[in-house]
JSON list of C-alpha atoms and ligand atoms in Angstrom, two decimals:
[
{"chain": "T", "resi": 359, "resn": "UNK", "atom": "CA", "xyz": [6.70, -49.47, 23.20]},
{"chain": "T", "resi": 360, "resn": "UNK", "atom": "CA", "xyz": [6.98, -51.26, 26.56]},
{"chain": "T", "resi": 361, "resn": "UNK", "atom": "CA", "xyz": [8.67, -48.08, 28.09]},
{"chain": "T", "resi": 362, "resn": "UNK", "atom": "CA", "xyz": [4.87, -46.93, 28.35]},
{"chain": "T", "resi": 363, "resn": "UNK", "atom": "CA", "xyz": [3.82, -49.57, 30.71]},
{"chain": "T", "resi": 364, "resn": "UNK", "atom": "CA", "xyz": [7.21, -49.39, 32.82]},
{"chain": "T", "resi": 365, "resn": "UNK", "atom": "CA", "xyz": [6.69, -45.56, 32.95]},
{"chain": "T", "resi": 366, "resn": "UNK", "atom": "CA", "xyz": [2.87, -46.38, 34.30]},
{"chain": "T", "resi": 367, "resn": "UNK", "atom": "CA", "xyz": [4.37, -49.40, 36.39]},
{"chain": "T", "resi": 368, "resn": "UNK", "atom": "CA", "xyz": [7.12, -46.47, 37.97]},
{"chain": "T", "resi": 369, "resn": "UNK", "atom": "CA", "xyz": [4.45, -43.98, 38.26]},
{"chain": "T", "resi": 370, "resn": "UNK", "atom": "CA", "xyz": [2.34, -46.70, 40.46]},
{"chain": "T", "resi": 371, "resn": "UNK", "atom": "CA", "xyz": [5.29, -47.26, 42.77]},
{"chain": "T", "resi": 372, "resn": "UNK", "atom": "CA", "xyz": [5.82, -43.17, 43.47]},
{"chain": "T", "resi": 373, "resn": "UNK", "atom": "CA", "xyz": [1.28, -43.06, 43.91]},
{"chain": "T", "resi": 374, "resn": "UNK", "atom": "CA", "xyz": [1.46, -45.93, 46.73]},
{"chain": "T", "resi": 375, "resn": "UNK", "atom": "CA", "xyz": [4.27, -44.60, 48.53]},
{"chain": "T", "resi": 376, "resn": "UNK", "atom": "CA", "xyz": [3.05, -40.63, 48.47]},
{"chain": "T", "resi": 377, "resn": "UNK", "atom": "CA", "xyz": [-0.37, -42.46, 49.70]},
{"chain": "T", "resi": 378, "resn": "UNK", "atom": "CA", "xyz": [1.76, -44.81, 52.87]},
{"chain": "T", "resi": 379, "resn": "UNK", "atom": "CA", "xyz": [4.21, -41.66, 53.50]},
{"chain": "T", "resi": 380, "resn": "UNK", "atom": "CA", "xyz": [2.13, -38.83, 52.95]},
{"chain": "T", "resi": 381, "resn": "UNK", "atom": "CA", "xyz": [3.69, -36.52, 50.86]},
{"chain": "T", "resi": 382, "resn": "UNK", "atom": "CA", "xyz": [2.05, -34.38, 47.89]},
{"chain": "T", "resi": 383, "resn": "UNK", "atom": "CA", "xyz": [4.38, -34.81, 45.22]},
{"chain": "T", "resi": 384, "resn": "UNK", "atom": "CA", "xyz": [7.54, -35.98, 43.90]},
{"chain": "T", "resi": 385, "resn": "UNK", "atom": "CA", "xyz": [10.43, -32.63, 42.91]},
{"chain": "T", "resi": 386, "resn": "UNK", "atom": "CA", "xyz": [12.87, -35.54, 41.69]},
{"chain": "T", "resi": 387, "resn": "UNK", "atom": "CA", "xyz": [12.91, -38.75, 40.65]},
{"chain": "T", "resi": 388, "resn": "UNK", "atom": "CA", "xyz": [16.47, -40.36, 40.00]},
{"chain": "T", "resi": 389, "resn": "UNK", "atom": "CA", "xyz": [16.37, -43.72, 37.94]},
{"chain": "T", "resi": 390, "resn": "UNK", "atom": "CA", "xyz": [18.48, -46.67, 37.13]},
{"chain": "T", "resi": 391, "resn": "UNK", "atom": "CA", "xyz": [17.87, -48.21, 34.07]},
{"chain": "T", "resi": 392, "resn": "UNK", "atom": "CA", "xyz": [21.07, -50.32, 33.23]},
{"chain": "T", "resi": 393, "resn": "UNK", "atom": "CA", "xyz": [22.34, -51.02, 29.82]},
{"chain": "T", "resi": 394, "resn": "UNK", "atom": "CA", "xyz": [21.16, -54.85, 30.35]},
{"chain": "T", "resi": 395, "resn": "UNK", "atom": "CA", "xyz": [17.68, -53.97, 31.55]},
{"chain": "T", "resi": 396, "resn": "UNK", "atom": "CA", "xyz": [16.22, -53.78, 27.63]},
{"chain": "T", "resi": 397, "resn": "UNK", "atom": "CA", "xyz": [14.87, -50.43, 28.15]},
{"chain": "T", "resi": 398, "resn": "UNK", "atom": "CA", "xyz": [15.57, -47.38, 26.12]},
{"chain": "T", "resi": 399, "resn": "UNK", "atom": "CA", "xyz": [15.96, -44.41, 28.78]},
{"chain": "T", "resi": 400, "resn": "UNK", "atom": "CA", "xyz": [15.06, -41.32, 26.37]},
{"chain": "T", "resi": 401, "resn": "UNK", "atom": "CA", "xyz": [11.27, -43.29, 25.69]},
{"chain": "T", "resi": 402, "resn": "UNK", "atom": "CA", "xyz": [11.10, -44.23, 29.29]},
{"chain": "T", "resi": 403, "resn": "UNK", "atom": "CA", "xyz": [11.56, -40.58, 29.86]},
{"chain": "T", "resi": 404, "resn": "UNK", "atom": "CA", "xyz": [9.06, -39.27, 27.43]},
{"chain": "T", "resi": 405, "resn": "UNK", "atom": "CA", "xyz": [6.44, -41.72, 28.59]},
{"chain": "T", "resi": 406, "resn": "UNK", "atom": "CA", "xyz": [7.19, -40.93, 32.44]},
{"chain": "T", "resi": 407, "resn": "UNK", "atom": "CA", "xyz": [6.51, -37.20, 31.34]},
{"chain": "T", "resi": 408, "resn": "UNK", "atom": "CA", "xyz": [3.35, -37.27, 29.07]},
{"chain": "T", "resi": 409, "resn": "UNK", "atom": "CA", "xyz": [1.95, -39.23, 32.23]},
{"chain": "T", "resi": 410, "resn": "UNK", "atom": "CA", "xyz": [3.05, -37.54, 34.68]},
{"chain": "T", "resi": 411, "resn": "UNK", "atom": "CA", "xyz": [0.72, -34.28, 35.17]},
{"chain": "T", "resi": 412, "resn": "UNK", "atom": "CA", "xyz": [-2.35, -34.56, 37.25]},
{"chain": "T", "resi": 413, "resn": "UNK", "atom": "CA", "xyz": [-0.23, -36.88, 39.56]},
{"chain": "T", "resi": 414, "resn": "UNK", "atom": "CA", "xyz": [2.36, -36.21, 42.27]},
{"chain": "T", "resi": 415, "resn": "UNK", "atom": "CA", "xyz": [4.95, -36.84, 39.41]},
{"chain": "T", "resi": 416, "resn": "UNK", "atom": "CA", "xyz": [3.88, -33.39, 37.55]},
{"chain": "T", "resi": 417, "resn": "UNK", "atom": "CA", "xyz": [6.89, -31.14, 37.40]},
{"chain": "T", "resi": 418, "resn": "UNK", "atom": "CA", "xyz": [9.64, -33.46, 38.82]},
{"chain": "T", "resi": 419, "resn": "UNK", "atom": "CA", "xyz": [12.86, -33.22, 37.58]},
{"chain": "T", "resi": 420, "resn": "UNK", "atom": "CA", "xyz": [13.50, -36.99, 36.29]},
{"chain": "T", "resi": 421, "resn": "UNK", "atom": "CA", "xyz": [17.15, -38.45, 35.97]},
{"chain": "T", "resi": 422, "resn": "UNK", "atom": "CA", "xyz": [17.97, -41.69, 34.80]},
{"chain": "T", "resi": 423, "resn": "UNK", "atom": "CA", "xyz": [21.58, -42.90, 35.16]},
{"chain": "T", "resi": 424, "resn": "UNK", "atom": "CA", "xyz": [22.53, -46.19, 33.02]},
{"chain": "T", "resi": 425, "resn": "UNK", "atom": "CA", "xyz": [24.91, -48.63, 34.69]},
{"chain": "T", "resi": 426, "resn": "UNK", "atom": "CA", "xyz": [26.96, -50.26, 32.26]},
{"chain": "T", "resi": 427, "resn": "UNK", "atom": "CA", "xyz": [26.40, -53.71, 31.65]},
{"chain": "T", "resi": 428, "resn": "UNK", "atom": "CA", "xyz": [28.62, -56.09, 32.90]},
{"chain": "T", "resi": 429, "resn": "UNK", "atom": "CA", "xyz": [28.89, -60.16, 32.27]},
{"chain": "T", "resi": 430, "resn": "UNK", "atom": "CA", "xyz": [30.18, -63.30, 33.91]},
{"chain": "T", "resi": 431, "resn": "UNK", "atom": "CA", "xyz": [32.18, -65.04, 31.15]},
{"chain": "T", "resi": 432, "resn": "UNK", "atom": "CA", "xyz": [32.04, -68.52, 31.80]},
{"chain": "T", "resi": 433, "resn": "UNK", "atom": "CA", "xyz": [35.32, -69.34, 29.57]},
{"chain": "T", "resi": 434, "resn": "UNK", "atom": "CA", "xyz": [37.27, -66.85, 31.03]},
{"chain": "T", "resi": 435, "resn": "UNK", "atom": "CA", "xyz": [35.94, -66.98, 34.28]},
{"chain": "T", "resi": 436, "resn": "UNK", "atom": "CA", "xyz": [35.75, -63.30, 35.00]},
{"chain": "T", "resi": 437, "resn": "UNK", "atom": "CA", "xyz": [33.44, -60.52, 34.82]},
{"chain": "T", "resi": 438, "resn": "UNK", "atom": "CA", "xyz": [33.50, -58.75, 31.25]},
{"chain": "T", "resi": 439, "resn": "UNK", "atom": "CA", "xyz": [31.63, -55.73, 30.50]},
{"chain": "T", "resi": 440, "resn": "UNK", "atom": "CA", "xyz": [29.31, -55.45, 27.67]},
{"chain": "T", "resi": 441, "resn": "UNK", "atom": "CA", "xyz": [27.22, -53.03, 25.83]},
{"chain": "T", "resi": 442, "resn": "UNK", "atom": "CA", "xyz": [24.21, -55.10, 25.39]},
{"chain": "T", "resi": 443, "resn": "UNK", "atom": "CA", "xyz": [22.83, -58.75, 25.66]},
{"chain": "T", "resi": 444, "resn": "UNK", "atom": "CA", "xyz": [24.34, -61.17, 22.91]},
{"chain": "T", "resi": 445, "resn": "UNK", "atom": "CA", "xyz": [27.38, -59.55, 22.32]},
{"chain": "T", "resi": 446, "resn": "UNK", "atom": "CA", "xyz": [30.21, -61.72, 22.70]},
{"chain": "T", "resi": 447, "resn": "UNK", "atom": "CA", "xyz": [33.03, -61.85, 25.17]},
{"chain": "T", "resi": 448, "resn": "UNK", "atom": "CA", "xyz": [35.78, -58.87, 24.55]},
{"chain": "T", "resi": 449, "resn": "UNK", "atom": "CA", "xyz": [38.36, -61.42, 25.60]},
{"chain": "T", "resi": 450, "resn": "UNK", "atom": "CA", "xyz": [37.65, -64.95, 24.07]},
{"chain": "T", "resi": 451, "resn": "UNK", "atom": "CA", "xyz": [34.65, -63.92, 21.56]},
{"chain": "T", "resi": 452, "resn": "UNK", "atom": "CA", "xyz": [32.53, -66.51, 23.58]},
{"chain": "T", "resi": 453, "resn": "UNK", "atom": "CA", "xyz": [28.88, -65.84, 23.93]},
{"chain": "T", "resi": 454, "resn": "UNK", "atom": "CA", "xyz": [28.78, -68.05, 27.20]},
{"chain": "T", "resi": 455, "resn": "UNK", "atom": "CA", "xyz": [28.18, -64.73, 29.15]},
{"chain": "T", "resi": 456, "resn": "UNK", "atom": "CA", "xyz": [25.42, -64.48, 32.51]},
{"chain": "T", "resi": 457, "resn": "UNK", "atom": "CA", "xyz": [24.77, -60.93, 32.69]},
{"chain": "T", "resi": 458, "resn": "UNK", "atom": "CA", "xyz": [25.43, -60.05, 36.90]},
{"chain": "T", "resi": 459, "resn": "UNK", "atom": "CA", "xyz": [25.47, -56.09, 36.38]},
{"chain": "T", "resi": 460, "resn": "UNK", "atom": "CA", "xyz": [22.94, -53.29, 34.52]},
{"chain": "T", "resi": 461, "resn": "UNK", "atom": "CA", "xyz": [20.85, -55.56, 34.72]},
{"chain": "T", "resi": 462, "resn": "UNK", "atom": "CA", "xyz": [17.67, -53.61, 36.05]},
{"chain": "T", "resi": 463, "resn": "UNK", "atom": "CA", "xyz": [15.48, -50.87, 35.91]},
{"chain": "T", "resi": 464, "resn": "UNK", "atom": "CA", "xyz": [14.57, -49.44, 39.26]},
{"chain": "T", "resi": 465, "resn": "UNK", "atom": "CA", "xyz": [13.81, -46.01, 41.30]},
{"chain": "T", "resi": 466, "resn": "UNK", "atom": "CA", "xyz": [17.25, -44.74, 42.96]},
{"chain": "T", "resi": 467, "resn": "UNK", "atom": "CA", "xyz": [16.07, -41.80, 44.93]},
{"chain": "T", "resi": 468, "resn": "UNK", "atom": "CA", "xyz": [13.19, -39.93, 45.49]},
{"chain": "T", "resi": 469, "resn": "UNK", "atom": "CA", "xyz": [12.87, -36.40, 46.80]},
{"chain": "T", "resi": 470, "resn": "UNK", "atom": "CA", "xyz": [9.49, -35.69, 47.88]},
{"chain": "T", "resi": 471, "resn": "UNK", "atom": "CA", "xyz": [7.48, -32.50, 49.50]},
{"chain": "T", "resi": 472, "resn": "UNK", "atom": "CA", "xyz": [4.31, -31.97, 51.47]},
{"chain": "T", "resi": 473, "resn": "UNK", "atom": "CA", "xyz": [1.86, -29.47, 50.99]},
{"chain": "A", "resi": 478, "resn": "LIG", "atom": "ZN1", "xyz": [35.49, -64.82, 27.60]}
]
């Protein structure tokens, strides 16, 4: 399950910064993880929890929104959306599609609080 290491990768990001900014933990942690980004948001939730006490992640209230995915047909020369990689075009049935939206999992917002 590769949401374990992206949880542990997350949970690195959130360590550095409380270290550079100072604060002692994290009360909410909003995520994007889009519907292109090949990551399954309920595991990358579990894993971010069962990791998450004894760091400044214990007890923060975790969202995770999840842009839809969206596609540069190349036939019809617009932007299609789609639901995941390899589907086909809604409009032509093409599969020439470059995925330009949903694309990525990253940390939104953080809200933070000193001791
Ligand atoms: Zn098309």
């Amino acid at each position: 399950m590769h949401e374990v290491s992206l949880a542990g990768g997350i949970l690195k990001l959130v360590e550095d910064c409380a270290l550079r900014e100072g604060f002692a933990r994290v009360t909410s942690l909003r995520l994007e993880a889009g519907q292109l980004a090949g990551v399954e948001p309920r595991a990358l939730r579990f894993a971010l929890e069962a990791l998450a006490p004894g760091t400044c992640l214990e007890g923060a209230r975790i969202e995770i929104d999840e842009p839809a995915g969206a596609a540069w047909c190349l036939r019809c020369s617009v932007v299609v959306a789609i639901a995941q990689r390899g589907n086909a075009c809604p409009h032509c049935g093409g599969y020439q599609l470059q995925a330009t939206g949903g694309t990525e999992l990253r940390v939104v917002e953080m809200l933070v609080e000193d001791d």
